[in-house]
DNA sequence: CTAATATATTTTCAACTCAAAAGTTTTCAA
DNA sequence: TTGAAAACTTTTGAGTTGAAAATATATTAG
């Protein structure tokens, strides 16, 4: 009996809900993410043109700098990219003489990477990995707001199932313990 | 005395030199974004395996459904992808018989796309564009928190320069001089 | 009417990305 | 010792991505 009225009421509620086009909230998340991803792509292409290094190349190069003699597996976990992806990026960096690769003497399966002099020099010119406007605007926010944003982004990453991937490498910084081989 | 003006300079000074231990907040944003982007990539690959449509393909297909007879330029703006990208995705969808393309009779430069029966059928199986876990967890959050998250993501997108990028840069010459036609 | 210009799309190019398969080397068990 | 299994890395295959060049068509100035 009251079914039709309930349906009508529900529709009315949905339609008048917010100023926007009655979008499902997940949809809005998706749209926002797509714009963020596109912005990072555009920025990366611009860096490639102006500085000669894309964002992923820079991230990997910095990781090589920070981790020292490092295997591609460690790199892969550190920068959140698959092993194959890291290999192709290292290929390019090696071809340009920015890094060197060599097999470990003790275990010839593993391949170490390290910066060359040129890689170190190029890295000093430090291409900014985020849009300048972002760095500027973000840096002007109150510290509390900055933390909120980071926390929200981490939450979203966790909700998307990205949590476990970097759990292991947390040891990287602390695992300087005793790893004798 | 110049202290207030040095705020910006101080911000920039926060670049750590050799091991970036200090965890500059921008760096944390970058890391979170990379994990989010990776999660969306992984999800897209999984969809491709299980449903036969990647995320971008689904997004474009849905846009064709929602916009009706649509040009690739309109699609490009609607889904936040470059024109060339949209073309390659439409190529794939067309090859599989999910859409049709045909030139406009009135202006033969423009190409319209529309769903085929099969495209419509496949869309009804609606592959979820976000990780199920995300949809579930996100949906359980209070509505106010959901809105906060969306607002934060939109803010981040805007800070990265992704806000009005679609239309504006196309009119680079003359800067919005209005001309009667 | 013709040439220049503008508009819409596609093509080309280089890079990124992951999964899965393939290739090496090491370790371990029988 | 000899296989088999495990551990690492690279290769392969398919798809996404944007910039810039190339095409095709339309519009406009002279």
Short mmCIF file of C-alpha atoms (C1' of nucleotides) in Angstrom, two decimals:
data_model
loop_
_atom_site.label_atom_id
_atom_site.label_comp_id
_atom_site.label_asym_id
_atom_site.label_seq_id
_atom_site.Cartn_x
_atom_site.Cartn_y
_atom_site.Cartn_z
CA UNK A 1 0.00 0.00 0.00
CA UNK A 2 2.50 2.56 1.12
CA UNK A 3 5.02 1.16 -1.24
CA UNK A 4 4.54 3.66 -3.97
CA UNK A 5 4.78 6.54 -1.58
CA UNK A 6 7.95 5.18 -0.09
CA UNK A 7 9.51 4.88 -3.46
CA UNK A 8 8.57 8.40 -4.34
CA UNK A 9 9.92 9.73 -1.11
CA UNK A 10 13.15 7.93 -1.59
CA UNK A 11 13.61 9.30 -5.05
CA UNK A 12 12.91 12.80 -3.91
CA UNK A 13 15.46 12.49 -1.18
CA UNK A 14 18.14 11.26 -3.50
CA UNK A 15 17.52 13.92 -6.05
CA UNK A 16 17.55 16.85 -3.67
CA UNK A 17 20.43 15.58 -1.69
CA UNK A 18 23.29 17.84 -2.62
CA UNK A 19 24.09 20.52 -5.06
CA UNK A 20 25.85 18.17 -7.42
CA UNK A 21 24.31 15.81 -9.90
CA UNK A 22 23.19 13.25 -7.39
CA UNK A 23 26.36 11.25 -7.87
CA UNK A 24 27.10 8.18 -5.89
CA UNK A 25 29.95 9.09 -3.53
CA UNK A 26 32.21 6.33 -4.76
CA UNK A 27 31.84 7.80 -8.21
CA UNK A 28 33.05 11.13 -6.94
CA UNK A 29 36.06 9.48 -5.40
CA UNK A 30 36.81 7.86 -8.70
CA UNK A 31 36.54 11.13 -10.58
CA UNK A 32 38.79 12.94 -8.15
CA UNK A 33 41.36 10.18 -8.36
CA UNK A 34 41.33 10.25 -12.13
CA UNK A 35 42.05 13.96 -12.10
CA UNK A 36 44.86 13.48 -9.63
CA UNK A 37 46.36 10.72 -11.71
CA UNK A 38 46.10 12.79 -14.84
CA UNK A 39 47.79 15.72 -13.13
CA UNK A 40 50.71 13.54 -12.16
CA UNK A 41 50.98 12.20 -15.71
CA UNK A 42 51.04 15.67 -17.16
CA UNK A 43 53.62 16.77 -14.67
CA UNK A 44 55.78 13.76 -15.46
CA UNK A 45 55.66 14.48 -19.18
CA UNK A 46 56.58 18.06 -18.54
CA UNK A 47 59.55 17.04 -16.42
CA UNK A 48 60.71 14.71 -19.15
CA UNK A 49 60.68 17.58 -21.61
CA UNK A 50 62.26 20.19 -19.40
CA UNK A 51 64.64 18.24 -17.19
CA UNK A 52 65.12 14.99 -19.06
CA UNK A 53 63.84 12.74 -16.29
CA UNK A 54 60.31 11.50 -15.82
CA UNK A 55 58.78 11.17 -12.39
CA UNK A 56 59.30 7.41 -12.12
CA UNK A 57 62.87 7.75 -13.31
CA UNK A 58 63.53 10.37 -10.69
CA UNK A 59 61.88 8.35 -7.97
CA UNK A 60 63.98 5.31 -8.80
CA UNK A 61 67.15 7.34 -9.13
CA UNK A 62 66.57 8.91 -5.73
CA UNK A 63 65.90 5.50 -4.27
CA UNK A 64 69.19 4.25 -5.64
CA UNK A 65 70.90 7.22 -4.08
CA UNK A 66 69.19 6.74 -0.74
CA UNK A 67 69.60 3.00 -0.49
CA UNK A 68 73.13 2.78 -1.80
CA UNK A 69 73.99 -0.52 -3.41
CA UNK A 70 70.55 -1.87 -3.92
CA UNK A 71 68.89 -4.80 -5.63
CA UNK A 72 65.96 -4.38 -7.98
CA UNK A 73 63.77 -6.32 -5.61
CA UNK A 74 64.46 -3.88 -2.82
CA UNK A 75 63.89 -1.00 -5.19
CA UNK A 76 60.65 -2.50 -6.38
CA UNK A 77 59.27 -2.67 -2.88
CA UNK A 78 60.62 0.71 -1.93
CA UNK A 79 59.04 2.65 -4.75
CA UNK A 80 55.79 0.67 -5.07
CA UNK A 81 56.40 -0.57 -8.60
CA UNK A 82 56.53 -4.09 -9.94
CA UNK A 83 59.86 -5.73 -10.50
CA UNK A 84 59.50 -5.67 -14.26
CA UNK A 85 58.74 -1.99 -14.24
CA UNK A 86 61.78 -1.25 -12.17
CA UNK A 87 63.92 -3.24 -14.58
CA UNK A 88 62.83 -1.22 -17.59
CA UNK A 89 63.40 2.02 -15.74
CA UNK A 90 66.83 0.90 -14.63
CA UNK A 91 67.58 -0.04 -18.24
CA UNK A 92 66.94 3.49 -19.33
CA UNK A 93 68.91 5.01 -16.48
CA UNK A 94 71.80 2.68 -17.23
CA UNK A 95 71.77 3.48 -20.94
CA UNK A 96 72.15 7.12 -20.07
CA UNK A 97 75.00 6.41 -17.72
CA UNK A 98 73.15 7.54 -14.62
CA UNK A 99 73.52 4.25 -12.80
CA UNK A 100 75.68 1.13 -13.03
CA UNK A 101 74.55 -2.44 -12.57
CA UNK A 102 76.68 -5.38 -11.62
CA UNK A 103 76.05 -8.85 -10.33
CA UNK A 104 76.77 -9.64 -6.75
CA UNK A 105 79.95 -11.66 -6.26
CA UNK A 106 78.49 -13.72 -3.45
CA UNK A 107 75.18 -14.51 -5.14
CA UNK A 108 75.13 -14.14 -8.86
CA UNK A 109 71.36 -14.06 -9.09
CA UNK A 110 71.20 -10.63 -7.58
CA UNK A 111 72.02 -7.45 -9.42
CA UNK A 112 73.09 -4.35 -7.61
CA UNK A 113 72.58 -0.83 -8.83
CA UNK A 114 74.46 2.25 -7.79
CA UNK A 115 74.67 5.85 -8.88
CA UNK A 116 77.35 7.03 -11.24
CA UNK A 117 78.95 10.39 -10.89
CA UNK A 118 76.66 11.70 -13.61
CA UNK A 119 73.60 10.30 -11.90
CA UNK A 120 74.56 12.01 -8.71
CA UNK A 121 75.14 15.25 -10.53
CA UNK A 122 71.84 15.12 -12.35
CA UNK A 123 70.03 14.32 -9.16
CA UNK A 124 71.44 17.41 -7.57
CA UNK A 125 69.39 19.43 -9.99
CA UNK A 126 66.51 17.73 -8.26
CA UNK A 127 63.49 17.97 -10.50
CA UNK A 128 60.47 18.68 -8.29
CA UNK A 129 58.31 15.60 -8.13
CA UNK A 130 55.12 17.45 -7.42
CA UNK A 131 53.68 20.34 -9.27
CA UNK A 132 55.20 23.58 -8.04
CA UNK A 133 51.81 24.96 -7.40
CA UNK A 134 51.05 22.01 -5.19
CA UNK A 135 54.21 22.39 -3.16
CA UNK A 136 53.56 26.06 -2.71
CA UNK A 137 49.90 25.84 -1.80
CA UNK A 138 50.35 22.77 0.33
CA UNK A 139 53.28 24.28 2.18
CA UNK A 140 51.21 27.31 3.08
CA UNK A 141 48.57 25.20 4.77
CA UNK A 142 48.67 24.90 8.55
CA UNK A 143 50.69 21.93 9.65
CA UNK A 144 47.61 20.32 11.16
CA UNK A 145 45.80 20.48 7.84
CA UNK A 146 48.81 19.02 6.07
CA UNK A 147 48.74 16.07 8.42
CA UNK A 148 45.02 15.66 7.88
CA UNK A 149 45.50 15.48 4.15
CA UNK A 150 48.30 12.98 4.40
CA UNK A 151 46.26 10.88 6.79
CA UNK A 152 43.30 10.92 4.45
CA UNK A 153 45.45 9.92 1.49
CA UNK A 154 46.97 7.10 3.48
CA UNK A 155 43.52 5.98 4.49
CA UNK A 156 42.34 5.96 0.91
CA UNK A 157 45.40 4.02 -0.14
CA UNK A 158 44.72 1.50 2.61
CA UNK A 159 41.07 1.18 1.62
CA UNK A 160 42.15 0.48 -1.91
CA UNK A 161 44.20 -2.44 -0.75
CA UNK A 162 47.54 -0.75 -1.09
CA UNK A 163 48.41 -1.22 2.55
CA UNK A 164 50.28 -4.47 2.69
CA UNK A 165 52.63 -3.74 -0.15
CA UNK A 166 54.93 -1.47 1.74
CA UNK A 167 54.64 -3.22 5.07
CA UNK A 168 57.72 -5.32 4.60
CA UNK A 169 60.06 -2.58 3.41
CA UNK A 170 59.39 -0.74 6.64
CA UNK A 171 62.25 -2.84 7.84
CA UNK A 172 64.57 -1.24 5.34
CA UNK A 173 65.39 1.65 7.60
CA UNK A 174 65.56 -0.36 10.77
CA UNK A 175 66.76 -3.70 9.51
CA UNK A 176 70.32 -2.54 9.55
CA UNK A 177 70.61 -5.20 12.20
CA UNK A 178 72.60 -8.30 11.53
CA UNK A 179 72.01 -9.67 8.11
CA UNK A 180 75.11 -11.71 7.55
CA UNK A 181 75.22 -13.59 4.32
CA UNK B 1 62.53 41.95 10.51
CA UNK B 2 62.17 40.19 7.25
CA UNK B 3 60.99 37.19 9.11
CA UNK B 4 57.50 37.10 7.76
CA UNK B 5 58.70 37.34 4.23
CA UNK B 6 61.10 34.54 4.81
CA UNK B 7 58.36 32.06 5.42
CA UNK B 8 58.56 30.85 1.88
CA UNK B 9 62.31 30.62 1.95
CA UNK B 10 62.16 28.60 5.12
CA UNK B 11 59.76 26.20 3.52
CA UNK B 12 62.13 25.57 0.70
CA UNK B 13 65.04 25.15 3.00
CA UNK B 14 63.44 21.98 4.29
CA UNK B 15 65.07 19.95 1.57
CA UNK B 16 67.10 17.37 3.28
CA UNK B 17 70.48 16.77 1.81
CA UNK B 18 71.75 13.27 1.96
CA UNK B 19 69.38 10.56 3.20
CA UNK B 20 65.92 12.09 3.18
CA UNK B 21 65.19 10.99 6.68
CA UNK B 22 63.33 14.08 7.78
CA UNK B 23 60.13 13.01 5.99
CA UNK B 24 59.23 16.22 4.28
CA UNK B 25 55.42 16.35 4.15
CA UNK B 26 55.32 16.72 0.37
CA UNK B 27 57.28 13.51 0.20
CA UNK B 28 54.62 11.76 2.19
CA UNK B 29 51.95 13.04 -0.13
CA UNK B 30 53.92 11.73 -3.06
CA UNK B 31 54.30 8.32 -1.48
CA UNK B 32 50.62 8.06 -0.64
CA UNK B 33 49.70 9.07 -4.17
CA UNK B 34 52.01 6.48 -5.66
CA UNK B 35 50.39 3.77 -3.61
CA UNK B 36 46.94 4.94 -4.63
CA UNK B 37 47.92 5.00 -8.28
CA UNK B 38 49.43 1.56 -8.01
CA UNK B 39 46.29 0.21 -6.38
CA UNK B 40 44.18 1.52 -9.25
CA UNK B 41 46.58 -0.04 -11.76
CA UNK B 42 46.42 -3.39 -10.06
CA UNK B 43 42.65 -3.23 -9.92
CA UNK B 44 42.45 -2.35 -13.59
CA UNK B 45 44.62 -5.30 -14.55
CA UNK B 46 42.49 -7.58 -12.45
CA UNK B 47 39.32 -6.32 -14.12
CA UNK B 48 40.86 -6.91 -17.50
CA UNK B 49 41.55 -10.51 -16.56
CA UNK B 50 38.24 -11.24 -14.90
CA UNK B 51 35.73 -9.13 -16.79
CA UNK B 52 37.49 -8.33 -20.02
CA UNK B 53 37.42 -4.57 -19.63
CA UNK B 54 40.09 -2.37 -18.08
CA UNK B 55 39.18 0.61 -15.97
CA UNK B 56 39.74 3.22 -18.69
CA UNK B 57 37.78 1.13 -21.16
CA UNK B 58 34.88 0.92 -18.74
CA UNK B 59 35.02 4.61 -17.99
CA UNK B 60 34.93 5.50 -21.66
CA UNK B 61 32.20 2.99 -22.39
CA UNK B 62 30.06 4.39 -19.61
CA UNK B 63 30.67 7.88 -20.90
CA UNK B 64 29.48 6.85 -24.33
CA UNK B 65 26.38 5.38 -22.76
CA UNK B 66 25.71 8.48 -20.67
CA UNK B 67 26.41 11.06 -23.35
CA UNK B 68 24.68 9.29 -26.22
CA UNK B 69 26.05 10.18 -29.63
CA UNK B 70 29.28 11.74 -28.62
CA UNK B 71 32.42 13.04 -30.27
CA UNK B 72 35.87 12.03 -29.11
CA UNK B 73 36.60 15.60 -28.12
CA UNK B 74 33.64 15.61 -25.77
CA UNK B 75 34.66 12.24 -24.42
CA UNK B 76 38.19 13.39 -23.91
CA UNK B 77 37.07 16.29 -21.76
CA UNK B 78 34.48 14.24 -19.92
CA UNK B 79 36.82 11.50 -18.77
CA UNK B 80 39.96 13.58 -18.23
CA UNK B 81 42.07 11.85 -20.86
CA UNK B 82 43.89 13.25 -23.84
CA UNK B 83 42.32 12.99 -27.25
CA UNK B 84 44.88 10.52 -28.48
CA UNK B 85 44.30 8.26 -25.53
CA UNK B 86 40.58 8.29 -26.09
CA UNK B 87 41.11 7.37 -29.72
CA UNK B 88 43.15 4.30 -28.88
CA UNK B 89 40.63 3.17 -26.30
CA UNK B 90 37.76 3.69 -28.74
CA UNK B 91 39.72 1.67 -31.29
CA UNK B 92 39.80 -1.27 -28.95
CA UNK B 93 36.16 -0.95 -28.01
CA UNK B 94 35.21 -0.73 -31.67
CA UNK B 95 37.27 -3.77 -32.59
CA UNK B 96 35.35 -5.76 -30.04
CA UNK B 97 32.03 -4.51 -31.35
CA UNK B 98 31.15 -2.62 -28.19
CA UNK B 99 30.76 0.74 -29.90
CA UNK B 100 30.26 2.06 -33.43
CA UNK B 101 31.87 5.12 -34.95
CA UNK B 102 30.63 7.13 -37.88
CA UNK B 103 31.35 10.53 -39.33
CA UNK B 104 28.89 13.32 -38.86
CA UNK B 105 26.91 14.15 -42.00
CA UNK B 106 26.91 17.87 -41.34
CA UNK B 107 30.59 18.15 -40.49
CA UNK B 108 32.76 15.38 -41.70
CA UNK B 109 35.62 16.20 -39.42
CA UNK B 110 33.74 15.00 -36.40
CA UNK B 111 33.30 11.36 -35.51
CA UNK B 112 30.44 10.18 -33.36
CA UNK B 113 30.51 7.13 -31.15
CA UNK B 114 27.57 5.21 -29.82
CA UNK B 115 26.99 1.98 -27.96
CA UNK B 116 26.15 -1.21 -29.76
CA UNK B 117 23.73 -3.70 -28.35
CA UNK B 118 26.67 -5.76 -27.12
CA UNK B 119 28.29 -2.78 -25.50
CA UNK B 120 25.11 -2.03 -23.66
CA UNK B 121 24.81 -5.63 -22.57
CA UNK B 122 28.38 -5.79 -21.33
CA UNK B 123 27.96 -2.58 -19.42
CA UNK B 124 25.02 -4.02 -17.58
CA UNK B 125 27.41 -6.42 -15.96
CA UNK B 126 28.99 -3.25 -14.62
CA UNK B 127 32.51 -4.08 -13.53
CA UNK B 128 33.16 -2.24 -10.29
CA UNK B 129 35.58 0.58 -10.92
CA UNK B 130 36.90 0.69 -7.41
CA UNK B 131 38.21 -2.11 -5.35
CA UNK B 132 35.37 -3.91 -3.59
CA UNK B 133 37.07 -3.49 -0.31
CA UNK B 134 37.15 0.23 -0.91
CA UNK B 135 33.48 0.45 -1.76
CA UNK B 136 32.60 -1.56 1.27
CA UNK B 137 34.77 0.24 3.77
CA UNK B 138 34.04 3.64 2.32
CA UNK B 139 30.32 3.00 2.31
CA UNK B 140 30.40 2.15 5.98
CA UNK B 141 31.93 5.48 6.89
CA UNK B 142 29.61 8.20 8.18
CA UNK B 143 28.32 10.38 5.38
CA UNK B 144 30.10 13.38 6.81
CA UNK B 145 33.42 11.58 6.68
CA UNK B 146 32.74 10.49 3.13
CA UNK B 147 32.20 14.07 2.14
CA UNK B 148 35.37 15.11 3.92
CA UNK B 149 37.37 12.58 1.99
CA UNK B 150 35.91 13.63 -1.32
CA UNK B 151 36.53 17.25 -0.51
CA UNK B 152 40.12 16.52 0.38
CA UNK B 153 40.69 14.59 -2.83
CA UNK B 154 39.18 17.41 -4.84
CA UNK B 155 41.40 19.86 -3.03
CA UNK B 156 44.47 17.82 -3.80
CA UNK B 157 43.46 17.57 -7.43
CA UNK B 158 42.99 21.32 -7.55
CA UNK B 159 46.36 21.96 -5.93
CA UNK B 160 47.97 19.77 -8.54
CA UNK B 161 46.57 21.97 -11.26
CA UNK B 162 43.94 19.52 -12.36
CA UNK B 163 41.02 21.82 -11.75
CA UNK B 164 40.01 23.57 -14.93
CA UNK B 165 42.65 22.13 -17.16
CA UNK B 166 40.23 20.65 -19.61
CA UNK B 167 38.98 23.63 -21.51
CA UNK B 168 41.19 26.56 -20.68
CA UNK B 169 44.58 25.70 -22.17
CA UNK B 170 43.09 25.09 -25.55
CA UNK B 171 42.53 28.79 -26.06
CA UNK B 172 46.06 29.83 -25.53
CA UNK B 173 46.30 32.49 -28.21
CA UNK B 174 44.69 35.85 -27.64
CA UNK B 175 43.51 34.98 -24.16
CA UNK B 176 39.78 34.83 -24.34
CA UNK B 177 39.27 37.53 -26.91
CA UNK B 178 35.66 37.19 -27.89
CA UNK B 179 34.95 37.34 -31.54
CA UNK B 180 31.64 37.39 -33.31
CA UNK B 181 31.23 34.68 -35.83
"C1'" DC C 1 37.60 31.30 -56.03
"C1'" DT C 2 41.86 30.41 -53.68
"C1'" DA C 3 44.98 30.50 -50.00
"C1'" DA C 4 45.53 30.80 -45.23
"C1'" DT C 5 43.80 29.47 -41.01
"C1'" DA C 6 41.08 26.98 -37.72
"C1'" DT C 7 38.99 22.69 -36.05
"C1'" DA C 8 38.46 17.59 -35.18
"C1'" DT C 9 40.51 13.42 -35.21
"C1'" DT C 10 44.02 9.96 -35.85
"C1'" DT C 11 48.82 8.46 -36.03
"C1'" DT C 12 53.42 8.18 -34.33
"C1'" DC C 13 56.57 8.05 -30.75
"C1'" DA C 14 58.49 7.20 -26.34
"C1'" DA C 15 57.56 5.95 -21.80
"C1'" DC C 16 55.12 3.54 -18.06
"C1'" DT C 17 52.80 -0.50 -16.06
"C1'" DC C 18 51.72 -5.20 -14.52
"C1'" DA C 19 51.24 -10.30 -15.07
"C1'" DA C 20 53.17 -14.17 -16.55
"C1'" DA C 21 56.76 -16.66 -18.68
"C1'" DA C 22 61.54 -17.41 -19.19
"C1'" DG C 23 66.34 -17.42 -17.82
"C1'" DT C 24 70.06 -17.87 -14.07
"C1'" DT C 25 71.88 -19.21 -9.94
"C1'" DT C 26 71.45 -21.11 -5.41
"C1'" DT C 27 69.78 -24.29 -1.99
"C1'" DC C 28 68.08 -28.50 -0.50
"C1'" DA C 29 66.69 -33.28 -0.48
"C1'" DA C 30 67.20 -38.00 -1.84
"C1'" DT D 1 75.77 -36.19 -6.96
"C1'" DT D 2 71.84 -35.06 -9.11
"C1'" DG D 3 67.47 -33.27 -9.53
"C1'" DA D 4 63.90 -30.35 -7.89
"C1'" DA D 5 62.51 -26.37 -5.84
"C1'" DA D 6 63.32 -21.68 -4.52
"C1'" DA D 7 65.07 -17.02 -5.26
"C1'" DC D 8 66.18 -13.14 -8.44
"C1'" DT D 9 66.06 -10.83 -12.48
"C1'" DT D 10 64.80 -10.01 -17.19
"C1'" DT D 11 61.77 -10.60 -21.17
"C1'" DT D 12 57.39 -10.63 -23.39
"C1'" DG D 13 52.74 -9.24 -24.24
"C1'" DA D 14 48.99 -6.16 -23.82
"C1'" DG D 15 47.26 -1.88 -22.47
"C1'" DT D 16 47.50 3.15 -21.02
"C1'" DT D 17 49.25 7.75 -21.57
"C1'" DG D 18 50.30 12.50 -23.52
"C1'" DA D 19 52.97 15.44 -26.97
"C1'" DA D 20 53.53 16.39 -31.39
"C1'" DA D 21 52.99 15.48 -36.16
"C1'" DA D 22 49.95 14.22 -39.78
"C1'" DT D 23 45.16 14.10 -41.97
"C1'" DA D 24 41.00 15.64 -43.26
"C1'" DT D 25 37.60 19.01 -43.39
"C1'" DA D 26 35.58 23.58 -42.73
"C1'" DT D 27 35.79 28.59 -42.51
"C1'" DT D 28 37.41 32.95 -43.64
"C1'" DA D 29 40.18 36.62 -45.77
"C1'" DG D 30 41.63 38.62 -49.92
#
